[in-house]
Amino acid sequence: MQSVLILFAHPIFERSQSHRRLLQALSGLEHVHLHDLYQAYPDFYIDVAHEHELLAQHDHIVMQFPLYWFSTPSLLKEWQDLVLHRWAEANRPSLNVANKTFSLATTTGDPASSYEPKGEFAASLDAIFLPLRLTARYAGFRWQPPFVLTGVNQLDDTGLELAGEAYRDYLLEKVYPHGRPHGHDAPRS
Amino acid sequence: MENDLLLAAFVYLSIAVLAVPLANRFGLGSVLGYLIAGIVIGPFALNLTGGGHSDVLHFAEFGVVLMLFLIGLELQPQVLWKLRKKIVGLGGLQVLLTSLFIAGLAILLGLTWRPALAIGLILALSSTAIVMQSLQEKGWSRGPGGRSAFTVLLFQDIAVIPILAILPLLAIPETIPQVIAHGAPGDGESHTTSVEHGVEHGAEVATSLVAHLPLWAQGLAALVAVVAVVVGSRYLLRPVFRLIASVQSRELFTAFALFLVVAISLLMREIGLSMALGTFLAGVVLADSEYRHELENNIQPFKGLLLGLFFIAVGSSIDFELILGSLQTVLGLTVALLVIKLLVLVVVGYAFDLRGSQLALFTLALAQGGEFAFVLFSFATQNQVLSFEIAGILTAVVALTMLVTPLLLIVYELALLPLLDRLQSEREEDTIDDDEENRVILAGYGAFGTLIGRLLVANRIPTTILDYNPDQIDRMRRFGFKVYYGDATRMELLELAGIAKAELLVVAIGDSDAATRLIEEVAHRHPHVTIIARAADRVHYRELSRAGAHIIVRQYLQSAMFMGQSILQELGFRAFTARRRVQAFARHDIRMLDQLAIEDMDEKSVVTMARKASEQIERALHQDQAYHNPAHALELDDPDDEEQHADLANMPDPSAAPGRTTVS
């Protein structure tokens, strides 16, 4: 059993249907700790020591955010600048034994087709996530495949519901990487 | 004379102080307490009133006038306008049906139609004083049942005027000698002196200035007077209130408030209208005013005292000799009156969509005879409509029904209410004046509070603002704010402003000690309210924290920090760096203070500790600055010096630089 830290960054969360539904889907999940960065640091003044404590306490780190300009919202970038900078520095000799895993949970307004080789952006999501992947590796985290929800503007209620369930399953995989105990494996209707 | 007055005051006050807490203790409510107190000191028990109870009653009736003024203050004109159909329909139907049934019974009992109709009209009225006092005491006045009861009472108040006009027309010539024979003892029973007893509801046509005028001119005068009261209250009173308030003397405000009610009452009396109705109207007009809460605050004690006195007087005026003399008649009539009223009320209440417990409340509350009856019966005897015997017996009956009302309401509360609520599975919520209960109450509207108020209004958050500074109020009202004049540190004002329904109380008043006391009280009485307070300094911060404030902001911290940032920038720091230094400082400082706030120590040690904390911060930040970050692979510039923060709490006690303190 692993503990999961969700670094959630959404500057206008109150207007986001999709992230509200994703977060609703985690309610009641044990060992998943939601850390709402825009709520914790409205003035962008991040408490680095506190963030280090959180990182140390959890096994798997998820950055959950809407994709802004093929990147993270600015506070999450600030978080990387401050927190990971010191984290990497402090843990440098032992980074490889930290044995923590890392993944992204991202939503995009555009449909998945836009990120295909012949799509609008002509760049894959993997390519877009490369800087984050490098960052994670540099800070000593093992990268794991992201949870991506594309075309959120086109999703209806059922679509959002399904997305929430998929996200819940995704996180349960993180909590129980070696198979879930009884009661968690049945998919919710 | 003076001694007598003092003695009377002593008797009345002492019995009230004894009886009311006792009555409350047994769950009887203050009205019954007062009535019983009146009976105890009345001529048929201890006989301490010295026969002057009718004067006292007459004087105390002014309490009813004050009460209607206060009721008016609670009722915005728009609300009153919305109620108009209900007032006329519900009230009119109740008065009409009750009058007819009672008159019918009277005819069955052998009276001719004229006195029977007079009795019907008089007994159809209920007691505004007892009903409203009881309902308000129990907190039932705002539910559907209480509201409906109020509309009926309001119609009855209006109906008194035509009833007074009709009564003389119902006179029976042959009863004249009897009436004269039973005149009030004392000064020879002239028409005008006994008429003075009718002064309460201002209904006395005979004393009014306009009595000699033709009917159309009287009507015109009445119209002019009403318009004068409405227009005057609306436009003339505001500047006057402003002037009075700017003197900053509470006594003066109280005096003016009383003067206002007395003046309107006099005007109404002279014009031949109901005093209670006139002051009620003035109250309604002033309900929109920012001085409303303060007016309520100031009039409330007088109303309470006078109403109490009124109830005592009613109690002591119950003629037990008469009742015992014709016990069966009086009791029979009392029951008959109650039954007729209850039946009519159930029917009209049901017709106007009252159901279940609310219908029961409406019915039981209004089942008694009213204080108008005392006046009207004496008026009717003077006008040779009723014989003194009949009037006497019926007055006793009315008094008894008044005595019964609190008992009926106890039955309602203890037996009917739980029963009906259980039966009525989906009971409708009590409607509360939601136009008045804002989520946020902002206490204190000085320079600090003004900024907060503007922020809230800019974000369309309805806020109730309380302050004592008339200049501020006037200015903000021009911007369309809902600002009330009043001492925000008084708990009563906060209660009136709806603290019980508020989510958030913002305390931005300048007087630190008053703010602390207020927060203590609110936190104690309304634990559900989140209190955000402004602290004058660190010591005050700690006091507020202890008092129960949930969020405390030091009034100078942020502005000093803004200024500090400018200073650092002027000294050559880059803007972002200056901002970061300021943020780091503020965070340390707030943490230290929160720690200090929870530790148990006396005030002197707080100051010492605060000073030590300042020095620690100073040192920590200095080290932060000295800390140099070696270059690393990503070539990030050191964005901030945060590492030391975690260690701050464990810093050794620095003894260096005693006496130096930093800004907070």
PDB file of C-alpha atoms in Angstrom, chain A residues 90-155:
ATOM      1  CA  ALA A  90      19.089  18.384  -0.400  1.00  0.00           C
ATOM      2  CA  ASN A  91      18.594  14.822  -1.598  1.00  0.00           C
ATOM      3  CA  ARG A  92      21.218  14.735  -4.293  1.00  0.00           C
ATOM      4  CA  PRO A  93      23.409  11.899  -3.001  1.00  0.00           C
ATOM      5  CA  SER A  94      20.461   9.700  -2.150  1.00  0.00           C
ATOM      6  CA  LEU A  95      18.039  10.659  -4.888  1.00  0.00           C
ATOM      7  CA  ASN A  96      18.027   7.244  -6.477  1.00  0.00           C
ATOM      8  CA  VAL A  97      17.074   5.506  -3.291  1.00  0.00           C
ATOM      9  CA  ALA A  98      14.165   7.867  -2.630  1.00  0.00           C
ATOM     10  CA  ASN A  99      12.123   5.343  -4.566  1.00  0.00           C
ATOM     11  CA  LYS A 100       9.220   7.661  -5.145  1.00  0.00           C
ATOM     12  CA  THR A 101       7.069   7.557  -8.260  1.00  0.00           C
ATOM     13  CA  PHE A 102       5.553  10.438 -10.136  1.00  0.00           C
ATOM     14  CA  SER A 103       2.789  10.982 -12.695  1.00  0.00           C
ATOM     15  CA  LEU A 104       0.560  13.619 -14.219  1.00  0.00           C
ATOM     16  CA  ALA A 105      -3.226  13.971 -14.303  1.00  0.00           C
ATOM     17  CA  THR A 106      -4.030  16.473 -16.977  1.00  0.00           C
ATOM     18  CA  THR A 107      -7.058  17.759 -18.836  1.00  0.00           C
ATOM     19  CA  THR A 108      -7.024  19.398 -22.254  1.00  0.00           C
ATOM     20  CA  GLY A 109      -9.707  21.421 -23.951  1.00  0.00           C
ATOM     21  CA  ASP A 110      -8.771  20.132 -27.372  1.00  0.00           C
ATOM     22  CA  PRO A 111      -9.611  16.599 -28.460  1.00  0.00           C
ATOM     23  CA  ALA A 112      -7.019  13.837 -28.547  1.00  0.00           C
ATOM     24  CA  SER A 113      -6.848  14.122 -32.342  1.00  0.00           C
ATOM     25  CA  SER A 114      -5.178  17.528 -32.038  1.00  0.00           C
ATOM     26  CA  TYR A 115      -2.179  15.842 -30.459  1.00  0.00           C
ATOM     27  CA  GLU A 116      -1.773  13.263 -33.200  1.00  0.00           C
ATOM     28  CA  PRO A 117       1.079  13.596 -35.710  1.00  0.00           C
ATOM     29  CA  LYS A 118      -1.301  15.047 -38.294  1.00  0.00           C
ATOM     30  CA  GLY A 119      -3.388  16.908 -35.761  1.00  0.00           C
ATOM     31  CA  GLU A 120      -3.660  20.615 -35.133  1.00  0.00           C
ATOM     32  CA  PHE A 121      -0.572  20.827 -32.940  1.00  0.00           C
ATOM     33  CA  ALA A 122       1.434  18.166 -34.684  1.00  0.00           C
ATOM     34  CA  ALA A 123       2.985  17.261 -31.377  1.00  0.00           C
ATOM     35  CA  SER A 124       2.164  14.337 -29.116  1.00  0.00           C
ATOM     36  CA  LEU A 125       1.285  14.736 -25.449  1.00  0.00           C
ATOM     37  CA  ASP A 126       4.388  12.696 -24.666  1.00  0.00           C
ATOM     38  CA  ALA A 127       6.460  15.373 -26.364  1.00  0.00           C
ATOM     39  CA  ILE A 128       4.622  18.094 -24.468  1.00  0.00           C
ATOM     40  CA  PHE A 129       5.198  16.315 -21.134  1.00  0.00           C
ATOM     41  CA  LEU A 130       8.913  15.841 -21.795  1.00  0.00           C
ATOM     42  CA  PRO A 131      10.089  18.836 -19.697  1.00  0.00           C
ATOM     43  CA  LEU A 132       8.053  17.575 -16.748  1.00  0.00           C
ATOM     44  CA  ARG A 133       9.404  14.090 -17.246  1.00  0.00           C
ATOM     45  CA  LEU A 134      12.949  15.391 -17.190  1.00  0.00           C
ATOM     46  CA  THR A 135      12.223  17.483 -14.142  1.00  0.00           C
ATOM     47  CA  ALA A 136      10.784  14.536 -12.271  1.00  0.00           C
ATOM     48  CA  ARG A 137      13.726  12.372 -13.133  1.00  0.00           C
ATOM     49  CA  TYR A 138      16.175  15.044 -12.083  1.00  0.00           C
ATOM     50  CA  ALA A 139      14.404  15.389  -8.752  1.00  0.00           C
ATOM     51  CA  GLY A 140      14.673  11.655  -8.191  1.00  0.00           C
ATOM     52  CA  PHE A 141      11.172  10.456  -9.056  1.00  0.00           C
ATOM     53  CA  ARG A 142      10.376   7.499 -11.254  1.00  0.00           C
ATOM     54  CA  TRP A 143       8.033   8.579 -14.039  1.00  0.00           C
ATOM     55  CA  GLN A 144       4.812   6.669 -14.605  1.00  0.00           C
ATOM     56  CA  PRO A 145       2.289   7.038 -17.456  1.00  0.00           C
ATOM     57  CA  PRO A 146      -0.033  10.026 -17.056  1.00  0.00           C
ATOM     58  CA  PHE A 147      -3.795  10.161 -16.695  1.00  0.00           C
ATOM     59  CA  VAL A 148      -5.021  12.385 -19.532  1.00  0.00           C
ATOM     60  CA  LEU A 149      -8.569  13.552 -20.146  1.00  0.00           C
ATOM     61  CA  THR A 150      -8.798  15.198 -23.570  1.00  0.00           C
ATOM     62  CA  GLY A 151     -11.546  17.325 -25.073  1.00  0.00           C
ATOM     63  CA  VAL A 152     -13.153  18.165 -21.718  1.00  0.00           C
ATOM     64  CA  ASN A 153     -15.252  20.930 -23.300  1.00  0.00           C
ATOM     65  CA  GLN A 154     -17.099  18.332 -25.347  1.00  0.00           C
ATOM     66  CA  LEU A 155     -17.743  15.928 -22.468  1.00  0.00           C
TER      67      LEU A 155
END
